[in-house]
Amino acid sequence: MGAGSIALATPADPQEETVLTPAARCAAAIEVLADIAGRRRPAADALKDWGLNHRFAGSGDRGGIASLVYDALRRRSSAAWIMGDDSPRAVLLGSLRLQQGLAAPSIAALFNGEGFAPEKLAENEGRRLSEGNLADAPPHVAGDVPEWVLPQLEAILGDELLPELKALARRAPLDIRVNALKGDREAAMPGLAHHGAAPTPHAPMGLRVPIGADGRGPALHVEPEFLDGWYEIQDEGSQLAAMMSGARKGETVVDLCAGGGGKTLALAALTGNGGRLVATDDDPRRLAPIHERLRRSGANAEVRTPRGGRMRTDVLGDLDGHVDRVLVDAPCTGTGTWRRNPDAKWRLRPGSLAARVAEQATVLDRAGSLVRPGGRITYVTCSLLPAENDDAVAGFLARGGGAFAVVPAREVADAHAPGLAEALRFTAHGLQMSPARTGTDGFYVATLTRAG
Ligand SMILES: C[S@@+](CC[C@H](N)C(=O)[O-])C[C@H]1O[C@@H](n2cnc3c(N)ncnc32)[C@H](O)[C@@H]1O
């Protein structure tokens, strides 16, 4: 068995239980990929069902199978291209070659038809694995994205399209944000030393934890320091976006799309709990985890949960025209997070992009009425698509008829994330982080100020 297949067998956590051979995990991954394709369902649901139907499998097995499935989804179209076949088996084979770097003989050792292993590698499959390449593949195939989004990605990424798409198809790092309300990064590091945590390149409270050979990180959420609120799991790009809000002590800050509270916690830490922080979200179910997270981290925020159907945004009526800063962490397609959610890219449809664009206009307009003269809106998406970024901002500016102006993005970056500007891509109204440039998820940030 080749060295690469040993990596397939190694659980991220040595305590994890494994009963399946690496070959049997490949067979299971093919089954799950077939379920995802056949029933057009999210990968997480298909993986959960597989686990329920195969209770004998250990936690290490389930994690290893998930890694194989996610890697295959990351490289779905390029894997199919080199294999000349888009079946789940071919996609898994191609991804073992492209994503895990296994050579044909190592793959043949896994696909040997014995016991619970997948059927023996056919001659044609072996040849494709040895000779298939992406030299003539069109950019959407080589870059593993749906063809219809390519023009939008090209518009933002230009000459760096392919390197960026390749970076977007790699595994994401595991980043954490040390909670400044508990202590500084240096104080948190010893508790994470056994996981090899090291400072992230840009965010001052960020730590990056190496992921295992199978693409999974350690189970940080069971560590005592996590349970004591010393850190949160948060991509470095998300940390930087929260910092660029510039929230300060003494200010009234609204986190309008707070969801589970990832950025609310970061905002509370930024102000040292020294401001009035109000968090809400259109969807009460999304807000649910925020209470426990606030408690754990010692962050103060007033959570306003909407009730009563269509009266949702009224929970902020008393703040209209009085807010210093509104963070709009807008609902979006999440194209910038495809490293983490690779199945989302294959499920994205033009209709869902149009729906998100309409929601973005709604949240921006709501933010516009909250902010006081001279106050600011920080508009954030985890998308790379201009339709959700600069175009959304342009639409808001046009609807406001001069009430709002853009704060130059370079000025914002220099003030709140010194040194980051060199890596950023500046756009007409904002800035874009991306996996190849900043090593983060693809976050967009624009800052808008209301005329005083
Ligand atoms: C990107 S997510 C927020 C993630 C969250 N800020 C975090 O850091 O964990 C976008 C959120 O916007 C919410 N949303 C959508 N439309 C909204 C609206 N009209 N008003 C407020 N929130 C809305 C969604 O429910 C979703 O939770």
Short mmCIF file of C-alpha atoms and ligand atoms in Angstrom, two decimals:
data_model
loop_
_atom_site.label_atom_id
_atom_site.label_comp_id
_atom_site.label_asym_id
_atom_site.label_seq_id
_atom_site.Cartn_x
_atom_site.Cartn_y
_atom_site.Cartn_z
CA MET A 1 0.00 0.00 0.00
CA GLY A 2 1.41 3.44 -0.96
CA ALA A 3 2.24 6.20 1.49
CA GLY A 4 -0.81 8.18 0.40
CA SER A 5 -3.17 5.40 1.38
CA ILE A 6 -1.65 5.38 4.85
CA ALA A 7 -2.77 8.99 5.11
CA LEU A 8 -6.30 7.81 4.32
CA ALA A 9 -6.15 5.43 7.25
CA THR A 10 -4.90 7.88 9.85
CA PRO A 11 -7.61 9.41 12.00
CA ALA A 12 -7.22 13.12 12.87
CA ASP A 13 -7.47 12.20 16.53
CA PRO A 14 -5.68 8.98 17.57
CA GLN A 15 -8.47 8.35 20.12
CA GLU A 16 -10.97 8.01 17.29
CA GLU A 17 -12.35 4.60 16.60
CA THR A 18 -11.76 3.04 13.20
CA VAL A 19 -13.00 -0.32 12.00
CA LEU A 20 -12.99 0.12 8.22
CA THR A 21 -10.01 -0.34 5.95
CA PRO A 22 -9.04 2.63 3.76
CA ALA A 23 -10.42 0.69 0.78
CA ALA A 24 -13.78 0.18 2.51
CA ARG A 25 -13.93 3.89 3.25
CA CYS A 26 -13.48 4.57 -0.47
CA ALA A 27 -16.41 2.26 -1.22
CA ALA A 28 -18.51 4.09 1.37
CA ALA A 29 -17.53 7.48 -0.06
CA ILE A 30 -18.69 6.34 -3.52
CA GLU A 31 -22.04 5.33 -2.00
CA VAL A 32 -22.43 8.73 -0.35
CA LEU A 33 -21.45 10.58 -3.55
CA ALA A 34 -24.06 8.55 -5.45
CA ASP A 35 -26.69 9.53 -2.87
CA ILE A 36 -25.74 13.23 -3.12
CA ALA A 37 -25.92 13.16 -6.93
CA GLY A 38 -28.97 10.92 -7.21
CA ARG A 39 -31.15 12.73 -4.69
CA ARG A 40 -29.61 16.22 -5.09
CA ARG A 41 -29.17 16.52 -1.37
CA PRO A 42 -26.61 18.32 0.80
CA ALA A 43 -23.46 16.33 1.56
CA ALA A 44 -23.96 16.68 5.33
CA ASP A 45 -27.39 15.01 5.10
CA ALA A 46 -26.12 12.14 2.97
CA LEU A 47 -23.17 11.57 5.31
CA LYS A 48 -25.42 11.63 8.36
CA ASP A 49 -27.72 9.02 6.82
CA TRP A 50 -24.78 6.82 5.91
CA GLY A 51 -23.60 6.96 9.54
CA LEU A 52 -27.08 6.07 10.84
CA ASN A 53 -27.32 3.11 8.47
CA HIS A 54 -23.82 1.85 9.32
CA ARG A 55 -23.66 2.16 13.07
CA PHE A 56 -20.76 -0.29 13.31
CA ALA A 57 -18.47 2.29 11.69
CA GLY A 58 -16.29 4.24 14.12
CA SER A 59 -16.11 8.01 14.48
CA GLY A 60 -12.73 7.97 12.73
CA ASP A 61 -14.30 6.08 9.83
CA ARG A 62 -17.15 8.55 9.50
CA GLY A 63 -14.72 11.46 9.57
CA GLY A 64 -12.44 9.80 7.03
CA ILE A 65 -15.36 9.10 4.68
CA ALA A 66 -16.53 12.71 5.02
CA SER A 67 -13.05 13.92 4.05
CA LEU A 68 -13.04 11.71 0.96
CA VAL A 69 -16.50 12.97 -0.02
CA TYR A 70 -15.65 16.65 0.50
CA ASP A 71 -12.38 16.30 -1.41
CA ALA A 72 -14.25 14.67 -4.28
CA LEU A 73 -16.80 17.49 -4.30
CA ARG A 74 -14.02 20.09 -4.27
CA ARG A 75 -12.60 18.57 -7.46
CA ARG A 76 -15.79 17.19 -8.98
CA SER A 77 -15.44 18.56 -12.50
CA SER A 78 -11.66 18.29 -12.88
CA ALA A 79 -11.74 14.74 -11.51
CA ALA A 80 -14.48 13.82 -13.99
CA TRP A 81 -12.45 15.43 -16.79
CA ILE A 82 -9.30 13.41 -16.19
CA MET A 83 -11.34 10.21 -15.87
CA GLY A 84 -13.56 10.98 -18.89
CA ASP A 85 -16.55 10.00 -16.74
CA ASP A 86 -18.63 11.86 -14.16
CA SER A 87 -19.92 8.86 -12.20
CA PRO A 88 -19.38 8.94 -8.40
CA ARG A 89 -16.73 6.23 -8.69
CA ALA A 90 -14.83 8.14 -11.39
CA VAL A 91 -15.04 11.40 -9.42
CA LEU A 92 -13.67 9.72 -6.31
CA LEU A 93 -10.86 8.10 -8.32
CA GLY A 94 -9.95 11.39 -9.98
CA SER A 95 -9.98 13.25 -6.68
CA LEU A 96 -7.65 10.70 -5.05
CA ARG A 97 -5.22 11.55 -7.81
CA LEU A 98 -5.79 15.32 -7.99
CA GLN A 99 -6.55 16.25 -4.40
CA GLN A 100 -4.59 13.67 -2.44
CA GLY A 101 -1.79 13.22 -4.96
CA LEU A 102 -2.04 9.41 -4.98
CA ALA A 103 -0.37 7.70 -7.92
CA ALA A 104 -2.23 5.05 -9.97
CA PRO A 105 -0.55 2.06 -8.24
CA SER A 106 -1.57 3.35 -4.77
CA ILE A 107 -5.12 3.80 -6.01
CA ALA A 108 -5.10 0.30 -7.54
CA ALA A 109 -4.12 -1.07 -4.12
CA LEU A 110 -7.30 0.46 -2.68
CA PHE A 111 -9.58 -0.44 -5.59
CA ASN A 112 -8.75 -4.15 -5.46
CA GLY A 113 -12.22 -5.74 -5.30
CA GLU A 114 -11.41 -7.63 -2.10
CA GLY A 115 -13.75 -7.71 0.91
CA PHE A 116 -15.48 -4.34 1.25
CA ALA A 117 -13.14 -2.59 -1.20
CA PRO A 118 -14.53 -1.02 -4.39
CA GLU A 119 -14.48 -3.10 -7.56
CA LYS A 120 -11.05 -3.74 -9.03
CA LEU A 121 -9.59 -0.85 -11.03
CA ALA A 122 -10.31 -1.32 -14.74
CA GLU A 123 -7.51 -1.00 -17.25
CA ASN A 124 -9.06 2.10 -18.73
CA GLU A 125 -9.36 3.69 -15.26
CA GLY A 126 -5.71 2.94 -14.51
CA ARG A 127 -4.68 4.52 -17.82
CA ARG A 128 -6.77 7.62 -17.17
CA LEU A 129 -5.27 7.97 -13.69
CA SER A 130 -1.76 7.79 -15.13
CA GLU A 131 -2.28 9.90 -18.24
CA GLY A 132 -5.30 12.13 -17.69
CA ASN A 133 -4.51 15.81 -17.28
CA LEU A 134 -6.12 19.21 -17.28
CA ALA A 135 -4.01 20.81 -20.02
CA ASP A 136 -6.96 21.24 -22.40
CA ALA A 137 -9.68 21.62 -19.80
CA PRO A 138 -11.78 24.81 -19.98
CA PRO A 139 -11.31 27.17 -16.99
CA HIS A 140 -14.56 26.24 -15.24
CA VAL A 141 -13.50 22.55 -15.37
CA ALA A 142 -9.88 23.12 -14.36
CA GLY A 143 -11.10 25.52 -11.64
CA ASP A 144 -14.00 23.31 -10.48
CA VAL A 145 -16.81 25.85 -10.58
CA PRO A 146 -20.21 25.89 -12.31
CA GLU A 147 -19.83 27.32 -15.81
CA TRP A 148 -22.52 29.99 -15.36
CA VAL A 149 -20.68 31.79 -12.52
CA LEU A 150 -17.37 31.92 -14.38
CA PRO A 151 -17.92 35.35 -16.02
CA GLN A 152 -18.61 36.92 -12.60
CA LEU A 153 -15.57 35.25 -11.07
CA GLU A 154 -13.46 36.36 -14.02
CA ALA A 155 -14.66 39.95 -13.54
CA ILE A 156 -13.27 40.07 -9.99
CA LEU A 157 -10.30 37.70 -10.26
CA GLY A 158 -9.00 38.71 -13.73
CA ASP A 159 -5.62 37.18 -14.55
CA GLU A 160 -5.59 35.39 -11.21
CA LEU A 161 -8.75 33.44 -12.02
CA LEU A 162 -7.20 29.97 -12.17
CA PRO A 163 -4.82 30.27 -9.19
CA GLU A 164 -7.72 31.63 -7.13
CA LEU A 165 -10.13 28.89 -8.22
CA LYS A 166 -7.50 26.28 -7.43
CA ALA A 167 -7.01 27.80 -3.98
CA LEU A 168 -10.80 27.79 -3.55
CA ALA A 169 -10.81 24.05 -4.28
CA ARG A 170 -8.23 23.24 -1.59
CA ARG A 171 -9.00 22.31 1.97
CA ALA A 172 -9.53 25.26 4.28
CA PRO A 173 -7.33 25.84 7.33
CA LEU A 174 -8.76 25.74 10.85
CA ASP A 175 -8.61 29.23 12.33
CA ILE A 176 -9.56 30.44 15.75
CA ARG A 177 -9.97 33.89 17.25
CA VAL A 178 -8.61 34.33 20.73
CA ASN A 179 -11.16 36.16 22.85
CA ALA A 180 -9.63 39.46 23.95
CA LEU A 181 -12.21 39.60 26.76
CA LYS A 182 -10.37 36.67 28.40
CA GLY A 183 -6.75 37.40 27.55
CA ASP A 184 -4.31 37.94 24.71
CA ARG A 185 -3.04 35.60 22.02
CA GLU A 186 0.21 34.85 23.84
CA ALA A 187 -1.72 33.81 26.93
CA ALA A 188 -3.92 31.46 24.89
CA MET A 189 -1.13 29.77 22.95
CA PRO A 190 0.22 27.39 25.62
CA GLY A 191 -3.24 25.79 25.99
CA LEU A 192 -3.22 25.09 22.25
CA ALA A 193 0.45 24.14 21.90
CA HIS A 194 -0.35 20.42 21.69
CA HIS A 195 -2.39 21.17 18.55
CA GLY A 196 0.49 23.11 16.97
CA ALA A 197 -1.44 26.41 16.89
CA ALA A 198 0.52 29.30 15.38
CA PRO A 199 -0.42 32.96 14.77
CA THR A 200 -2.37 33.66 11.57
CA PRO A 201 -0.62 36.05 9.17
CA HIS A 202 -2.97 39.04 9.44
CA ALA A 203 -5.46 39.05 12.31
CA PRO A 204 -3.88 39.99 15.66
CA MET A 205 -5.99 37.53 17.66
CA GLY A 206 -5.95 34.74 15.09
CA LEU A 207 -4.36 31.32 15.52
CA ARG A 208 -4.17 28.62 12.84
CA VAL A 209 -4.31 24.98 13.85
CA PRO A 210 -2.82 22.43 11.44
CA ILE A 211 -5.28 19.96 9.95
CA GLY A 212 -4.56 16.23 9.73
CA ALA A 213 -3.54 14.29 6.64
CA ASP A 214 -7.18 13.46 6.04
CA GLY A 215 -8.13 17.14 6.05
CA ARG A 216 -9.69 17.26 9.47
CA GLY A 217 -8.72 19.38 12.43
CA PRO A 218 -8.74 18.43 16.09
CA ALA A 219 -12.00 18.53 18.09
CA LEU A 220 -11.36 21.95 19.61
CA HIS A 221 -14.93 22.37 20.84
CA VAL A 222 -14.30 19.86 23.64
CA GLU A 223 -11.14 21.54 24.92
CA PRO A 224 -11.47 23.15 28.38
CA GLU A 225 -10.21 26.51 27.06
CA PHE A 226 -12.91 26.52 24.40
CA LEU A 227 -15.60 25.68 26.94
CA ASP A 228 -14.26 28.51 29.10
CA GLY A 229 -14.65 30.99 26.23
CA TRP A 230 -10.97 31.58 25.52
CA TYR A 231 -11.44 31.22 21.80
CA GLU A 232 -13.94 30.77 19.01
CA ILE A 233 -13.55 28.98 15.72
CA GLN A 234 -13.59 31.72 13.07
CA ASP A 235 -11.91 32.07 9.69
CA GLU A 236 -9.25 34.76 9.67
CA GLY A 237 -11.17 36.62 6.95
CA SER A 238 -14.23 36.82 9.17
CA GLN A 239 -12.07 38.16 12.02
CA LEU A 240 -10.62 40.83 9.71
CA ALA A 241 -14.06 41.81 8.40
CA ALA A 242 -15.31 42.35 11.96
CA MET A 243 -12.20 44.42 12.76
CA MET A 244 -12.84 46.62 9.72
CA SER A 245 -16.13 47.75 11.27
CA GLY A 246 -13.88 49.88 13.48
CA ALA A 247 -16.33 49.45 16.39
CA ARG A 248 -15.09 51.37 19.46
CA LYS A 249 -15.85 51.80 23.14
CA GLY A 250 -18.80 54.07 23.84
CA GLU A 251 -20.52 53.46 20.50
CA THR A 252 -23.92 52.01 19.71
CA VAL A 253 -23.31 49.16 17.31
CA VAL A 254 -25.93 46.99 15.62
CA ASP A 255 -25.11 43.56 14.23
CA LEU A 256 -28.07 43.38 11.87
CA CYS A 257 -27.55 39.88 10.47
CA ALA A 258 -26.08 38.30 13.57
CA GLY A 259 -27.03 34.68 12.88
CA GLY A 260 -25.27 32.43 15.40
CA GLY A 261 -23.23 35.40 16.59
CA GLY A 262 -19.75 34.78 15.16
CA LYS A 263 -19.23 38.47 14.43
CA THR A 264 -21.23 39.68 17.45
CA LEU A 265 -18.66 38.04 19.71
CA ALA A 266 -15.83 39.59 17.71
CA LEU A 267 -17.46 43.03 17.96
CA ALA A 268 -17.87 42.70 21.75
CA ALA A 269 -14.20 41.76 22.03
CA LEU A 270 -13.17 44.71 19.83
CA THR A 271 -14.89 47.20 22.10
CA GLY A 272 -13.84 45.40 25.28
CA ASN A 273 -17.56 45.16 26.13
CA GLY A 274 -17.39 48.94 26.27
CA GLY A 275 -20.15 49.79 23.83
CA ARG A 276 -23.83 49.16 23.42
CA LEU A 277 -24.04 46.16 21.13
CA VAL A 278 -27.38 45.05 19.72
CA ALA A 279 -27.64 41.81 17.79
CA THR A 280 -30.57 40.63 15.73
CA ASP A 281 -31.43 38.49 12.73
CA ASP A 282 -34.45 38.01 10.54
CA ASP A 283 -34.52 34.33 11.43
CA PRO A 284 -35.00 33.56 15.15
CA ARG A 285 -33.75 29.99 14.66
CA ARG A 286 -30.40 31.26 13.43
CA LEU A 287 -30.05 33.45 16.50
CA ALA A 288 -30.65 30.57 18.91
CA PRO A 289 -26.98 29.59 19.58
CA ILE A 290 -25.96 33.18 20.33
CA HIS A 291 -27.07 33.13 23.97
CA GLU A 292 -24.82 30.25 24.97
CA ARG A 293 -21.92 31.67 22.95
CA LEU A 294 -22.25 35.07 24.63
CA ARG A 295 -22.34 33.43 28.03
CA ARG A 296 -19.27 31.31 27.34
CA SER A 297 -17.20 34.19 26.01
CA GLY A 298 -18.29 36.79 28.58
CA ALA A 299 -19.49 39.10 25.79
CA ASN A 300 -22.26 41.61 26.44
CA ALA A 301 -24.88 42.10 23.76
CA GLU A 302 -28.56 42.86 23.71
CA VAL A 303 -30.12 40.14 21.57
CA ARG A 304 -33.39 41.16 19.96
CA THR A 305 -35.24 38.15 18.68
CA PRO A 306 -37.93 38.94 16.11
CA ARG A 307 -41.34 37.49 16.76
CA GLY A 308 -44.61 37.59 14.89
CA GLY A 309 -43.95 36.87 11.24
CA ARG A 310 -43.69 39.95 9.13
CA MET A 311 -43.09 42.45 11.97
CA ARG A 312 -39.52 41.16 12.15
CA THR A 313 -37.35 44.23 11.59
CA ASP A 314 -39.46 46.34 13.97
CA VAL A 315 -37.37 45.05 16.87
CA LEU A 316 -34.96 47.86 16.03
CA GLY A 317 -37.49 50.68 15.54
CA ASP A 318 -36.30 52.64 18.62
CA LEU A 319 -32.77 52.82 17.22
CA ASP A 320 -33.64 54.41 13.87
CA GLY A 321 -31.25 57.25 13.09
CA HIS A 322 -29.21 56.75 16.29
CA VAL A 323 -26.71 53.99 15.55
CA ASP A 324 -22.99 54.73 15.22
CA ARG A 325 -22.13 51.56 13.30
CA VAL A 326 -24.17 48.89 11.65
CA LEU A 327 -22.53 45.67 10.65
CA VAL A 328 -24.38 44.05 7.76
CA ASP A 329 -23.01 40.52 7.48
CA ALA A 330 -25.33 39.95 4.58
CA PRO A 331 -27.03 36.73 3.48
CA CYS A 332 -25.11 35.65 0.38
CA THR A 333 -24.30 32.69 -1.88
CA GLY A 334 -21.20 31.88 0.17
CA THR A 335 -19.03 31.48 -2.95
CA GLY A 336 -16.07 32.64 -0.87
CA THR A 337 -16.46 29.64 1.45
CA TRP A 338 -16.46 26.92 -1.19
CA ARG A 339 -13.27 25.49 0.40
CA ARG A 340 -15.40 24.57 3.42
CA ASN A 341 -18.72 23.87 1.70
CA PRO A 342 -17.79 22.38 -1.65
CA ASP A 343 -21.20 20.86 -2.30
CA ALA A 344 -22.78 24.33 -2.13
CA LYS A 345 -21.07 25.30 -5.37
CA TRP A 346 -22.76 22.53 -7.31
CA ARG A 347 -26.15 23.35 -5.82
CA LEU A 348 -25.93 27.10 -6.55
CA ARG A 349 -28.48 28.25 -9.15
CA PRO A 350 -29.02 31.65 -10.81
CA GLY A 351 -32.34 31.87 -8.95
CA SER A 352 -30.66 31.60 -5.54
CA LEU A 353 -28.16 34.31 -6.49
CA ALA A 354 -31.08 36.56 -7.49
CA ALA A 355 -32.83 35.81 -4.17
CA ARG A 356 -29.70 36.72 -2.16
CA VAL A 357 -29.26 39.95 -4.17
CA ALA A 358 -32.83 40.96 -3.27
CA GLU A 359 -32.20 40.19 0.42
CA GLN A 360 -28.99 42.22 0.32
CA ALA A 361 -30.93 45.27 -0.90
CA THR A 362 -33.41 44.78 1.97
CA VAL A 363 -30.74 44.55 4.69
CA LEU A 364 -28.74 47.46 3.31
CA ASP A 365 -31.82 49.67 3.20
CA ARG A 366 -32.69 48.67 6.76
CA ALA A 367 -29.15 49.51 7.88
CA GLY A 368 -29.44 52.84 6.08
CA SER A 369 -32.36 53.93 8.25
CA LEU A 370 -30.64 52.84 11.48
CA VAL A 371 -27.43 54.77 11.09
CA ARG A 372 -27.07 58.31 12.45
CA PRO A 373 -25.67 61.18 10.36
CA GLY A 374 -21.90 60.62 10.23
CA GLY A 375 -22.33 56.97 11.24
CA ARG A 376 -21.15 54.00 9.22
CA ILE A 377 -22.38 50.80 7.66
CA THR A 378 -19.90 47.97 7.19
CA TYR A 379 -21.28 45.73 4.47
CA VAL A 380 -19.76 42.24 4.45
CA THR A 381 -20.33 39.13 2.35
CA CYS A 382 -18.46 35.85 2.12
CA SER A 383 -18.88 35.97 -1.65
CA LEU A 384 -16.63 36.68 -4.60
CA LEU A 385 -19.46 37.61 -6.96
CA PRO A 386 -19.65 41.32 -7.93
CA ALA A 387 -23.46 41.06 -8.11
CA GLU A 388 -23.51 40.61 -4.33
CA ASN A 389 -20.67 43.00 -3.60
CA ASP A 390 -19.93 46.16 -5.58
CA ASP A 391 -23.23 45.95 -7.47
CA ALA A 392 -25.20 45.64 -4.22
CA VAL A 393 -23.38 48.67 -2.82
CA ALA A 394 -23.90 50.63 -6.06
CA GLY A 395 -27.63 49.86 -5.90
CA PHE A 396 -27.82 51.05 -2.29
CA LEU A 397 -25.95 54.28 -3.08
CA ALA A 398 -28.23 54.96 -6.04
CA ARG A 399 -31.41 54.33 -3.99
CA GLY A 400 -30.10 56.66 -1.26
CA GLY A 401 -29.79 59.59 -3.66
CA GLY A 402 -26.56 60.92 -2.12
CA ALA A 403 -27.39 60.19 1.53
CA PHE A 404 -24.44 57.78 1.76
CA ALA A 405 -20.88 57.84 0.47
CA VAL A 406 -18.22 55.14 0.24
CA VAL A 407 -15.28 55.37 2.65
CA PRO A 408 -12.20 54.43 0.60
CA ALA A 409 -11.47 50.77 1.31
CA ARG A 410 -7.71 51.28 1.48
CA GLU A 411 -8.22 53.84 4.24
CA VAL A 412 -10.40 51.36 6.17
CA ALA A 413 -7.88 48.54 5.74
CA ASP A 414 -4.94 50.70 6.80
CA ALA A 415 -6.80 51.95 9.87
CA HIS A 416 -8.10 48.61 11.11
CA ALA A 417 -5.99 45.87 9.56
CA PRO A 418 -2.51 47.37 9.08
CA GLY A 419 -0.36 45.55 6.52
CA LEU A 420 -3.30 43.75 4.93
CA ALA A 421 -3.65 46.20 2.01
CA GLU A 422 -0.74 44.64 0.08
CA ALA A 423 -2.59 41.35 -0.13
CA LEU A 424 -6.04 42.77 -0.81
CA ARG A 425 -7.82 43.25 -4.08
CA PHE A 426 -9.49 46.69 -4.10
CA THR A 427 -12.72 47.05 -6.06
CA ALA A 428 -14.82 50.05 -7.12
CA HIS A 429 -16.49 50.35 -3.69
CA GLY A 430 -14.79 47.92 -1.35
CA LEU A 431 -12.13 45.28 -0.87
CA GLN A 432 -11.96 41.59 -1.50
CA MET A 433 -10.14 38.93 0.48
CA SER A 434 -9.58 35.59 -1.24
CA PRO A 435 -7.88 32.24 -0.62
CA ALA A 436 -4.90 32.85 -2.92
CA ARG A 437 -4.29 36.49 -1.95
CA THR A 438 -5.02 36.63 1.77
CA GLY A 439 -5.17 32.92 2.60
CA THR A 440 -8.69 33.42 3.96
CA ASP A 441 -12.18 32.66 2.76
CA GLY A 442 -13.40 35.08 0.09
CA PHE A 443 -14.76 38.00 2.10
CA TYR A 444 -15.88 41.34 0.66
CA VAL A 445 -16.04 44.48 2.82
CA ALA A 446 -17.39 47.93 1.92
CA THR A 447 -17.80 50.87 4.29
CA LEU A 448 -20.49 53.48 3.78
CA THR A 449 -20.93 56.67 5.73
CA ARG A 450 -24.12 58.70 6.10
CA ALA A 451 -23.82 62.38 5.22
CA GLY A 452 -23.58 64.42 8.45
C1 LIG B 1 -23.90 35.45 6.66
S1 LIG B 1 -25.20 35.03 7.71
C2 LIG B 1 -24.72 35.75 9.24
C3 LIG B 1 -23.57 35.09 9.94
C4 LIG B 1 -23.25 35.71 11.29
N1 LIG B 1 -23.13 37.14 11.24
C5 LIG B 1 -21.98 35.15 11.88
O1 LIG B 1 -20.92 35.80 11.83
O2 LIG B 1 -22.04 34.04 12.43
C6 LIG B 1 -26.48 36.08 7.16
C7 LIG B 1 -27.68 36.18 8.07
O3 LIG B 1 -28.58 37.17 7.54
C8 LIG B 1 -29.88 36.85 7.99
N2 LIG B 1 -30.86 37.66 7.26
C9 LIG B 1 -31.39 37.46 6.03
N3 LIG B 1 -32.27 38.44 5.72
C10 LIG B 1 -32.29 39.28 6.78
C11 LIG B 1 -33.00 40.50 7.07
N4 LIG B 1 -33.86 41.04 6.21
N5 LIG B 1 -32.76 41.10 8.27
C12 LIG B 1 -31.89 40.56 9.16
N6 LIG B 1 -31.19 39.42 8.93
C13 LIG B 1 -31.39 38.80 7.76
C14 LIG B 1 -29.93 35.35 7.80
O4 LIG B 1 -30.94 34.78 8.59
C15 LIG B 1 -28.52 34.92 8.20
O5 LIG B 1 -28.49 34.48 9.53
#
